[in-house]
Coordinates of N, CA and C in Angstrom, one line a residue:
Chain A
K1 N 10.8 164.9 5.1 CA 10.1 164.3 4.0 C 8.6 164.6 4.1
Q2 N 8.1 165.0 3.0 CA 6.6 165.4 3.0 C 5.8 164.1 3.2
E3 N 4.8 164.3 4.1 CA 3.8 163.2 4.3 C 2.4 163.8 4.2
V4 N 1.5 163.1 3.5 CA 0.2 163.5 3.3 C -0.8 162.5 3.9
T5 N -1.7 163.0 4.7 CA -2.7 162.1 5.3 C -4.1 162.6 4.9
Q6 N -5.1 161.7 4.9 CA -6.5 162.1 4.5 C -7.4 161.4 5.6
I7 N -8.3 162.3 6.0 CA -9.3 161.8 7.0 C -10.7 162.3 6.5
P8 N -11.8 161.4 6.5 CA -11.7 160.0 7.0 C -11.1 159.1 5.9
A9 N -10.8 157.8 6.3 CA -10.4 156.8 5.3 C -11.5 156.4 4.4
A10 N -12.7 156.4 5.0 CA -13.9 156.0 4.3 C -15.1 156.7 4.9
L11 N -16.1 157.0 4.0 CA -17.3 157.8 4.4 C -18.5 157.3 3.6
S12 N -19.6 157.1 4.3 CA -20.8 156.7 3.6 C -21.9 157.7 4.0
V13 N -22.6 158.2 3.0 CA -23.6 159.3 3.3 C -24.8 159.0 2.5
P14 N -26.0 159.5 2.9 CA -27.2 159.4 2.0 C -27.1 160.5 1.0
E15 N -27.7 160.2 -0.1 CA -27.8 161.2 -1.2 C -28.3 162.5 -0.8
G16 N -27.7 163.6 -1.3 CA -28.2 164.9 -1.0 C -27.4 165.6 0.1
E17 N -26.6 164.9 0.9 CA -25.9 165.5 1.9 C -24.7 166.3 1.4
N18 N -24.4 167.4 2.1 CA -23.1 168.1 1.9 C -22.0 167.4 2.7
L19 N -20.8 167.3 2.2 CA -19.8 166.7 2.9 C -18.4 167.3 2.7
V20 N -17.5 167.0 3.7 CA -16.2 167.6 3.7 C -15.1 166.5 3.8
L21 N -14.2 166.5 2.9 CA -13.0 165.6 3.0 C -11.8 166.4 3.3
N22 N -10.9 165.8 4.2 CA -9.8 166.5 4.7 C -8.5 166.0 4.2
C23 N -7.5 166.9 4.0 CA -6.2 166.5 3.5 C -5.2 167.3 4.4
S24 N -4.2 166.6 4.9 CA -3.2 167.3 5.7 C -1.8 167.0 5.2
F25 N -0.9 168.0 5.2 CA 0.5 167.7 4.8 C 1.5 168.3 5.8
T26 N 2.6 167.7 5.9 CA 3.5 168.1 7.0 C 4.5 169.2 6.7
D27 N 4.8 169.5 5.4 CA 5.7 170.5 5.0 C 4.9 171.6 4.2
S28 N 4.8 172.8 4.8 CA 4.0 173.8 4.1 C 4.6 174.4 2.9
A29 N 5.8 174.1 2.6 CA 6.5 174.7 1.4 C 6.1 173.9 0.1
I30 N 4.9 174.1 -0.3 CA 4.4 173.4 -1.5 C 4.2 174.4 -2.6
Y31 N 4.2 173.9 -3.8 CA 3.9 174.7 -5.0 C 2.4 174.8 -5.3
N32 N 1.8 173.6 -5.1 CA 0.3 173.5 -5.4 C -0.2 172.3 -4.7
L33 N -1.5 172.2 -4.8 CA -2.2 171.0 -4.2 C -3.3 170.6 -5.2
Q34 N -3.5 169.4 -5.5 CA -4.4 168.9 -6.5 C -5.3 167.8 -5.9
W35 N -6.6 167.9 -6.2 CA -7.6 166.9 -5.8 C -7.9 166.1 -7.0
F36 N -8.0 164.8 -6.7 CA -8.3 163.8 -7.8 C -9.5 162.9 -7.4
R37 N -10.1 162.3 -8.4 CA -11.1 161.3 -8.1 C -10.6 160.1 -8.8
Q38 N -10.8 158.9 -8.2 CA -10.4 157.6 -8.8 C -11.6 156.6 -8.6
D39 N -12.0 156.2 -9.8 CA -13.1 155.1 -9.8 C -12.4 153.8 -9.8
P40 N -13.1 152.7 -9.2 CA -12.4 151.4 -9.1 C -11.8 150.9 -10.4
G41 N -10.6 150.5 -10.4 CA -9.9 150.0 -11.5 C -9.6 151.0 -12.6
K42 N -9.7 152.3 -12.3 CA -9.4 153.3 -13.3 C -8.3 154.2 -12.8
G43 N -7.9 155.1 -13.8 CA -6.8 156.1 -13.4 C -7.4 157.2 -12.6
L44 N -6.7 158.3 -12.5 CA -7.1 159.4 -11.7 C -7.6 160.5 -12.6
T45 N -8.7 161.1 -12.1 CA -9.3 162.3 -12.8 C -9.1 163.5 -12.0
S46 N -8.5 164.5 -12.6 CA -8.2 165.8 -11.9 C -9.5 166.5 -11.6
L47 N -9.7 167.0 -10.4 CA -10.9 167.7 -10.0 C -10.6 169.2 -9.9
L48 N -9.6 169.5 -9.1 CA -9.3 170.9 -8.8 C -7.8 171.0 -8.5
L49 N -7.2 172.1 -9.0 CA -5.8 172.5 -8.7 C -5.8 173.8 -8.0
I50 N -5.1 173.8 -6.8 CA -5.0 175.1 -6.1 C -3.5 175.5 -6.0
Q51 N -3.1 176.6 -6.5 CA -1.8 177.1 -6.5 C -1.5 177.5 -5.0
S52 N -0.2 177.6 -4.7 CA 0.1 177.9 -3.3 C -0.3 179.3 -2.9
S53 N -0.5 180.2 -3.8 CA -0.9 181.6 -3.6 C -2.4 181.7 -3.5
Q54 N -3.1 180.7 -3.8 CA -4.6 180.7 -3.8 C -5.1 180.2 -2.5
R55 N -6.4 180.6 -2.2 CA -7.0 180.1 -1.0 C -8.1 179.0 -1.3
E56 N -8.7 179.1 -2.5 CA -9.7 178.1 -2.8 C -9.9 178.1 -4.3
Q57 N -10.6 177.0 -4.8 CA -11.0 176.9 -6.2 C -12.3 176.2 -6.1
T58 N -13.2 176.5 -7.1 CA -14.5 176.0 -7.2 C -14.7 175.4 -8.6
S59 N -15.5 174.3 -8.7 CA -15.9 173.7 -9.9 C -17.2 173.0 -9.7
G60 N -18.3 173.6 -10.2 CA -19.6 173.0 -10.0 C -20.0 172.9 -8.5
R61 N -20.3 171.6 -8.1 CA -20.6 171.4 -6.7 C -19.4 171.1 -5.8
L62 N -18.2 171.3 -6.4 CA -17.0 171.1 -5.6 C -16.3 172.4 -5.3
N63 N -15.8 172.5 -4.0 CA -15.0 173.6 -3.6 C -13.9 173.1 -2.8
A64 N -12.7 173.5 -3.2 CA -11.5 173.1 -2.4 C -10.8 174.3 -1.8
S65 N -10.4 174.2 -0.6 CA -9.7 175.3 0.1 C -8.3 174.9 0.5
L66 N -7.5 175.9 0.6 CA -6.1 175.6 1.0 C -5.6 176.5 2.1
D67 N -5.1 176.0 3.2 CA -4.5 176.8 4.3 C -3.1 176.3 4.4
K68 N -2.2 176.9 3.6 CA -0.8 176.4 3.5 C -0.1 176.4 4.8
S69 N -0.3 177.5 5.6 CA 0.4 177.7 6.8 C 0.1 176.6 7.9
S70 N -1.1 176.1 7.8 CA -1.5 175.0 8.8 C -1.4 173.6 8.1
G71 N -1.0 173.6 6.9 CA -0.9 172.3 6.2 C -2.2 171.6 6.0
R72 N -3.2 172.3 5.6 CA -4.5 171.6 5.4 C -5.2 172.1 4.1
S73 N -6.0 171.1 3.6 CA -6.9 171.4 2.5 C -8.2 170.7 2.7
T74 N -9.3 171.2 2.3 CA -10.6 170.5 2.4 C -11.2 170.5 1.0
L75 N -11.9 169.4 0.8 CA -12.7 169.3 -0.4 C -14.2 169.3 0.0
Y76 N -15.0 170.2 -0.4 CA -16.4 170.3 0.0 C -17.2 169.8 -1.2
I77 N -18.1 168.9 -1.0 CA -19.0 168.4 -2.1 C -20.4 168.7 -1.6
A78 N -21.1 169.6 -2.4 CA -22.4 169.9 -2.1 C -23.4 169.0 -2.8
A79 N -24.5 168.8 -2.1 CA -25.7 168.0 -2.6 C -25.2 166.7 -3.3
S80 N -24.6 165.8 -2.5 CA -23.9 164.6 -3.0 C -24.9 163.7 -3.8
Q81 N -24.3 163.0 -4.8 CA -25.1 162.2 -5.6 C -24.5 160.8 -5.7
P82 N -25.2 159.7 -6.0 CA -24.6 158.4 -6.0 C -23.4 158.3 -7.0
G83 N -23.5 159.1 -8.1 CA -22.4 159.2 -9.0 C -21.1 159.8 -8.5
D84 N -21.2 160.4 -7.3 CA -20.0 160.9 -6.7 C -19.2 159.8 -6.0
S85 N -19.7 158.6 -5.8 CA -19.1 157.5 -5.2 C -17.8 157.2 -5.9
A86 N -16.7 157.3 -5.1 CA -15.3 157.0 -5.7 C -14.3 157.2 -4.6
T87 N -13.1 157.1 -4.9 CA -12.0 157.4 -3.9 C -11.5 158.8 -4.3
Y88 N -11.3 159.6 -3.3 CA -10.8 161.0 -3.5 C -9.4 161.1 -2.9
L89 N -8.5 161.6 -3.8 CA -7.1 161.7 -3.4 C -6.6 163.1 -3.5
C90 N -5.8 163.5 -2.5 CA -5.1 164.8 -2.7 C -3.7 164.6 -2.9
A91 N -3.0 165.5 -3.6 CA -1.6 165.4 -3.8 C -1.0 166.8 -3.8
V92 N 0.2 166.9 -3.1 CA 0.9 168.2 -3.0 C 2.1 168.1 -3.9
R93 N 2.4 169.2 -4.6 CA 3.6 169.3 -5.4 C 4.7 169.8 -4.5
D94 N 5.7 168.9 -4.3 CA 6.8 169.2 -3.3 C 8.1 169.1 -4.1
G95 N 8.6 170.2 -4.5 CA 9.8 170.1 -5.4 C 9.5 169.7 -6.8
Q96 N 10.1 168.6 -7.2 CA 9.9 168.2 -8.6 C 8.7 167.3 -8.8
N97 N 8.4 166.6 -7.7 CA 7.3 165.6 -7.9 C 6.2 165.8 -6.9
F98 N 5.2 164.9 -7.0 CA 4.0 165.0 -6.2 C 3.9 163.9 -5.2
V99 N 3.4 164.3 -4.0 CA 3.2 163.3 -2.9 C 1.7 163.2 -2.7
F100 N 1.2 161.9 -2.7 CA -0.2 161.7 -2.6 C -0.6 161.2 -1.2
G101 N -1.8 161.5 -0.8 CA -2.4 160.9 0.4 C -3.0 159.6 0.0
P102 N -3.4 158.8 1.0 CA -3.9 157.5 0.8 C -5.4 157.4 0.2
G103 N -6.1 158.6 0.3 CA -7.4 158.7 -0.3 C -8.5 158.5 0.8
T104 N -9.7 159.0 0.4 CA -10.9 158.8 1.2 C -11.9 158.1 0.2
R105 N -12.4 156.9 0.7 CA -13.3 156.2 -0.1 C -14.7 156.6 0.2
L106 N -15.4 157.2 -0.7 CA -16.7 157.8 -0.5 C -17.8 157.0 -1.2
S107 N -18.9 156.7 -0.4 CA -20.0 156.0 -0.9 C -21.2 156.9 -0.6
V108 N -22.0 157.2 -1.7 CA -23.2 158.0 -1.6 C -24.4 157.1 -1.9
L109 N -25.2 156.9 -0.9 CA -26.3 155.9 -1.0 C -27.5 156.6 -1.6
P110 N -28.2 155.9 -2.5 CA -29.4 156.4 -3.1 C -30.6 156.4 -2.1
Chain B
G1 N -9.6 166.0 -27.2 CA -8.4 165.4 -27.7 C -8.0 164.2 -27.0
A2 N -7.0 163.5 -27.5 CA -6.6 162.2 -26.8 C -5.9 162.5 -25.5
G3 N -6.2 161.6 -24.5 CA -5.6 161.7 -23.2 C -4.4 160.9 -23.2
V4 N -3.9 160.6 -22.0 CA -2.7 159.8 -21.7 C -3.2 158.3 -21.9
S5 N -2.4 157.6 -22.7 CA -2.7 156.2 -22.9 C -1.6 155.3 -22.4
Q6 N -1.9 154.1 -21.9 CA -0.9 153.2 -21.3 C -1.2 151.8 -21.9
T7 N -0.2 151.1 -22.2 CA -0.3 149.8 -22.7 C 0.8 148.9 -22.1
P8 N 0.5 147.6 -21.8 CA -0.9 147.0 -21.9 C -1.7 147.5 -20.7
S9 N -3.0 147.2 -20.7 CA -3.8 147.5 -19.6 C -3.6 146.5 -18.5
N10 N -3.3 145.3 -18.8 CA -3.0 144.2 -17.9 C -1.8 143.5 -18.3
K11 N -0.9 143.1 -17.4 CA 0.2 142.3 -17.7 C 0.4 141.3 -16.6
V12 N 0.4 140.0 -17.0 CA 0.7 138.9 -16.0 C 2.0 138.3 -16.4
T13 N 3.0 138.2 -15.5 CA 4.3 137.6 -15.8 C 4.7 136.7 -14.7
E14 N 5.7 136.0 -14.9 CA 6.3 135.1 -13.9 C 7.5 135.7 -13.2
K15 N 7.7 135.4 -12.0 CA 8.8 135.9 -11.2 C 10.1 135.7 -12.0
G16 N 10.9 136.7 -12.0 CA 12.2 136.6 -12.7 C 12.2 137.1 -14.1
K17 N 11.0 137.3 -14.7 CA 10.9 137.8 -16.1 C 11.1 139.3 -16.2
Y18 N 11.3 139.8 -17.4 CA 11.5 141.2 -17.7 C 10.2 141.7 -18.3
V19 N 9.8 142.9 -17.9 CA 8.6 143.5 -18.5 C 8.8 145.0 -18.9
E20 N 8.1 145.4 -19.9 CA 8.1 146.8 -20.3 C 6.7 147.3 -20.3
L21 N 6.5 148.5 -19.8 CA 5.2 149.2 -19.7 C 5.3 150.5 -20.5
R22 N 4.4 150.8 -21.3 CA 4.5 152.0 -22.2 C 3.5 153.0 -21.8
C23 N 3.9 154.3 -22.0 CA 3.0 155.5 -21.7 C 3.1 156.4 -22.9
D24 N 2.0 156.8 -23.4 CA 1.9 157.8 -24.5 C 1.2 159.0 -23.8
P25 N 2.0 160.1 -23.6 CA 1.5 161.3 -23.0 C 0.6 162.1 -23.9
I26 N 0.0 163.1 -23.4 CA -0.8 164.1 -24.2 C 0.2 164.8 -25.0
S27 N -0.1 165.0 -26.3 CA 0.8 165.6 -27.2 C 1.2 167.0 -26.8
G28 N 2.5 167.3 -26.8 CA 3.0 168.6 -26.4 C 3.3 168.7 -24.9
H29 N 2.9 167.8 -24.1 CA 3.2 167.8 -22.7 C 4.7 167.5 -22.5
T30 N 5.4 168.4 -21.8 CA 6.9 168.2 -21.7 C 7.2 167.3 -20.4
A31 N 6.4 167.4 -19.4 CA 6.6 166.6 -18.2 C 5.9 165.3 -18.2
L32 N 6.5 164.2 -17.7 CA 5.9 162.9 -17.7 C 6.4 162.3 -16.4
Y33 N 5.4 161.7 -15.7 CA 5.6 161.0 -14.4 C 5.2 159.6 -14.4
W34 N 5.9 158.8 -13.7 CA 5.5 157.4 -13.4 C 5.3 157.2 -11.9
Y35 N 4.1 156.5 -11.6 CA 3.8 156.2 -10.2 C 3.5 154.7 -10.1
R36 N 3.5 154.2 -8.9 CA 3.1 152.8 -8.6 C 2.0 152.9 -7.5
Q37 N 0.9 152.2 -7.7 CA -0.1 152.3 -6.7 C -0.5 150.8 -6.3
S38 N -0.4 150.6 -5.0 CA -0.8 149.3 -4.4 C -2.2 149.5 -3.9
L39 N -2.9 148.3 -3.7 CA -4.3 148.3 -3.3 C -4.5 149.1 -2.0
G40 N -5.4 150.0 -2.1 CA -5.8 150.8 -0.9 C -4.9 151.9 -0.5
Q41 N -3.9 152.2 -1.4 CA -3.0 153.3 -1.1 C -3.0 154.3 -2.2
G42 N -2.4 155.5 -1.9 CA -2.3 156.5 -3.0 C -1.1 156.2 -3.9
P43 N -1.0 156.8 -5.0 CA 0.1 156.5 -5.9 C 1.4 157.0 -5.3
E44 N 2.5 156.2 -5.6 CA 3.8 156.4 -5.0 C 4.7 156.9 -6.2
F45 N 5.3 158.0 -6.1 CA 6.2 158.5 -7.1 C 7.4 157.6 -7.4
L46 N 7.6 157.4 -8.7 CA 8.8 156.7 -9.2 C 9.8 157.5 -9.9
I47 N 9.4 158.2 -10.9 CA 10.4 159.0 -11.7 C 9.6 160.1 -12.5
Y48 N 10.4 161.2 -12.8 CA 9.8 162.3 -13.4 C 10.8 162.7 -14.6
F49 N 10.2 162.9 -15.8 CA 11.0 163.4 -16.9 C 10.5 164.8 -17.3
Q50 N 11.5 165.6 -17.6 CA 11.3 166.9 -18.3 C 11.9 166.8 -19.6
G51 N 11.1 166.7 -20.7 CA 11.7 166.4 -22.0 C 12.2 165.0 -22.0
T52 N 13.5 164.9 -22.5 CA 14.1 163.5 -22.7 C 14.8 163.0 -21.4
G53 N 15.1 163.9 -20.5 CA 15.9 163.6 -19.4 C 15.1 163.3 -18.1
A54 N 15.7 162.4 -17.3 CA 15.0 162.1 -16.0 C 15.5 163.1 -15.0
A55 N 14.5 164.0 -14.7 CA 14.8 165.1 -13.8 C 14.9 164.7 -12.4
D56 N 14.2 163.6 -12.1 CA 14.1 163.1 -10.7 C 13.8 161.6 -10.7
D57 N 14.7 160.8 -10.4 CA 14.4 159.3 -10.4 C 14.6 158.8 -9.0
S58 N 14.4 159.6 -8.0 CA 14.6 159.2 -6.6 C 13.6 158.2 -6.1
G59 N 12.5 158.1 -6.8 CA 11.4 157.2 -6.3 C 11.6 155.7 -6.8
L60 N 12.5 155.5 -7.7 CA 12.7 154.1 -8.2 C 13.2 153.3 -7.1
P61 N 12.6 152.2 -6.8 CA 12.9 151.4 -5.6 C 14.3 150.7 -5.6
N62 N 14.8 150.3 -6.8 CA 16.1 149.7 -6.8 C 16.5 149.7 -8.3
D63 N 17.7 149.1 -8.5 CA 18.2 149.1 -9.9 C 17.6 148.2 -10.9
R64 N 16.6 147.4 -10.4 CA 15.8 146.6 -11.4 C 14.8 147.4 -12.2
F65 N 14.6 148.6 -11.7 CA 13.6 149.5 -12.4 C 14.4 150.6 -13.2
F66 N 13.9 150.8 -14.4 CA 14.6 151.8 -15.3 C 13.5 152.4 -16.2
A67 N 13.6 153.6 -16.6 CA 12.6 154.2 -17.5 C 13.4 155.1 -18.5
V68 N 12.8 155.2 -19.7 CA 13.4 156.0 -20.7 C 12.3 156.8 -21.4
R69 N 12.8 157.9 -22.0 CA 11.9 158.7 -22.8 C 12.8 159.3 -23.9
P70 N 13.2 158.5 -24.9 CA 14.3 158.9 -25.8 C 13.9 160.1 -26.7
E71 N 12.7 160.3 -27.1 CA 12.4 161.4 -28.0 C 11.5 162.5 -27.3
G72 N 11.4 162.4 -26.0 CA 10.6 163.4 -25.3 C 9.1 163.3 -25.3
S73 N 8.7 162.1 -25.8 CA 7.2 161.9 -25.9 C 6.9 160.6 -25.2
V74 N 6.9 159.5 -25.9 CA 6.5 158.2 -25.3 C 7.6 157.8 -24.3
S75 N 7.2 157.1 -23.2 CA 8.1 156.7 -22.2 C 7.8 155.2 -22.0
T76 N 8.9 154.5 -21.6 CA 8.8 153.1 -21.3 C 9.4 152.8 -19.9
L77 N 8.6 152.2 -19.1 CA 9.1 151.7 -17.7 C 9.6 150.3 -17.9
K78 N 10.8 150.0 -17.5 CA 11.3 148.6 -17.7 C 11.6 148.1 -16.3
I79 N 11.2 146.8 -16.1 CA 11.4 146.2 -14.8 C 12.1 144.8 -15.1
Q80 N 13.3 144.7 -14.5 CA 14.1 143.4 -14.7 C 13.9 142.5 -13.6
R81 N 14.0 141.2 -13.8 CA 14.0 140.2 -12.8 C 12.8 140.5 -11.8
T82 N 11.6 140.5 -12.4 CA 10.4 140.9 -11.6 C 10.3 140.0 -10.4
E83 N 9.7 140.6 -9.3 CA 9.4 139.9 -8.1 C 7.9 140.1 -7.7
R84 N 7.4 139.2 -6.9 CA 6.0 139.3 -6.6 C 5.6 140.6 -6.0
G85 N 6.5 141.2 -5.2 CA 6.3 142.5 -4.6 C 6.2 143.6 -5.6
D86 N 6.5 143.4 -6.9 CA 6.4 144.4 -7.9 C 4.9 144.5 -8.4
S87 N 4.1 143.6 -8.0 CA 2.7 143.6 -8.4 C 2.0 144.8 -7.9
A88 N 1.4 145.6 -8.8 CA 0.8 146.9 -8.5 C 0.2 147.4 -9.8
V89 N -0.5 148.5 -9.7 CA -0.9 149.3 -10.8 C 0.1 150.4 -11.1
Y90 N 0.6 150.4 -12.3 CA 1.6 151.5 -12.7 C 0.9 152.5 -13.5
L91 N 1.0 153.8 -12.9 CA 0.3 154.9 -13.5 C 1.3 155.9 -14.1
C92 N 0.8 156.4 -15.2 CA 1.6 157.5 -15.9 C 0.8 158.7 -15.9
A93 N 1.4 159.9 -15.8 CA 0.8 161.2 -15.9 C 1.6 162.1 -16.7
S94 N 1.0 163.0 -17.4 CA 1.8 164.0 -18.2 C 1.3 165.4 -17.8
S95 N 2.1 166.4 -18.0 CA 1.8 167.8 -17.6 C 2.4 168.7 -18.6
P96 N 1.7 169.8 -18.9 CA 2.3 170.8 -19.8 C 3.5 171.6 -19.2
G97 N 3.6 171.6 -18.0 CA 4.8 172.2 -17.3 C 5.2 171.3 -16.2
S98 N 5.1 171.8 -15.0 CA 5.2 170.9 -13.8 C 4.0 171.2 -12.9
N99 N 2.9 171.4 -13.5 CA 1.7 171.9 -12.8 C 0.6 170.8 -12.7
E100 N -0.5 171.0 -13.3 CA -1.6 170.1 -13.3 C -1.2 168.8 -14.0
Q101 N -1.5 167.7 -13.4 CA -1.2 166.4 -14.0 C -2.4 165.7 -14.6
F102 N -2.3 165.0 -15.7 CA -3.3 164.3 -16.3 C -2.9 162.8 -16.4
F103 N -3.7 161.9 -15.8 CA -3.3 160.5 -15.7 C -3.9 159.6 -16.8
G104 N -3.1 158.6 -17.0 CA -3.6 157.5 -17.9 C -4.4 156.5 -17.0
P105 N -4.9 155.5 -17.7 CA -5.7 154.5 -17.0 C -4.9 153.5 -16.2
G106 N -3.6 153.4 -16.4 CA -2.8 152.5 -15.6 C -2.6 151.2 -16.3
T107 N -1.5 150.5 -15.9 CA -1.2 149.1 -16.3 C -1.2 148.3 -15.0
R108 N -2.0 147.3 -14.9 CA -2.1 146.4 -13.8 C -1.1 145.3 -14.0
L109 N 0.0 145.2 -13.2 CA 1.0 144.2 -13.3 C 0.9 143.2 -12.2
T110 N 0.8 141.9 -12.6 CA 0.7 140.8 -11.7 C 1.9 139.9 -11.9
V111 N 2.7 139.7 -10.9 CA 3.9 138.8 -11.0 C 3.5 137.6 -10.2
L112 N 3.5 136.4 -10.9 CA 3.1 135.2 -10.2 C 4.3 134.5 -9.6

């Protein structure tokens, strides 16, 4: 059974710092991996989707990498801003459905 | 264009009652997913539709939970004889295939 973990569970950084969020999965036979952002009391907003054949994807200040063989993905956020404060979740597509990690709660302090 | 919408946004019910939660996916999206999210946790898969049929319902916790999508668009998640442990945010997502998912805002269900 696929299991997804995320480290750290919570992170607090001053504005302007670059930071890395980690996602690990136990079964490397995935179709893709997706990073989401969730604001308190809201639904999930898709940030980046990486297909299993890809190594990384970039969107603005965000860069996500995928190392399928080792079961790891990282989300890199450059020059963090207070507006980046949210919970970040990764999800792997495993067969028909998606398995989510528990998320990393990020606070960027002004 | 319009995103995924869910109604109601909040639902408070009493233990033992029946509830229905509705999801309107993005027009043209063939895949639809239901998830349940408890506080501090990631979404937990419940059921996946491809068109009108439930392609995977392995995440439904028991037979009190049922979901339909009769015309391949709107879906309804139905919970019978609700229990306090059913309290959670129920999220719906749609996808043009089985790839990138687009989520609705969720329905917060509270069972008293």
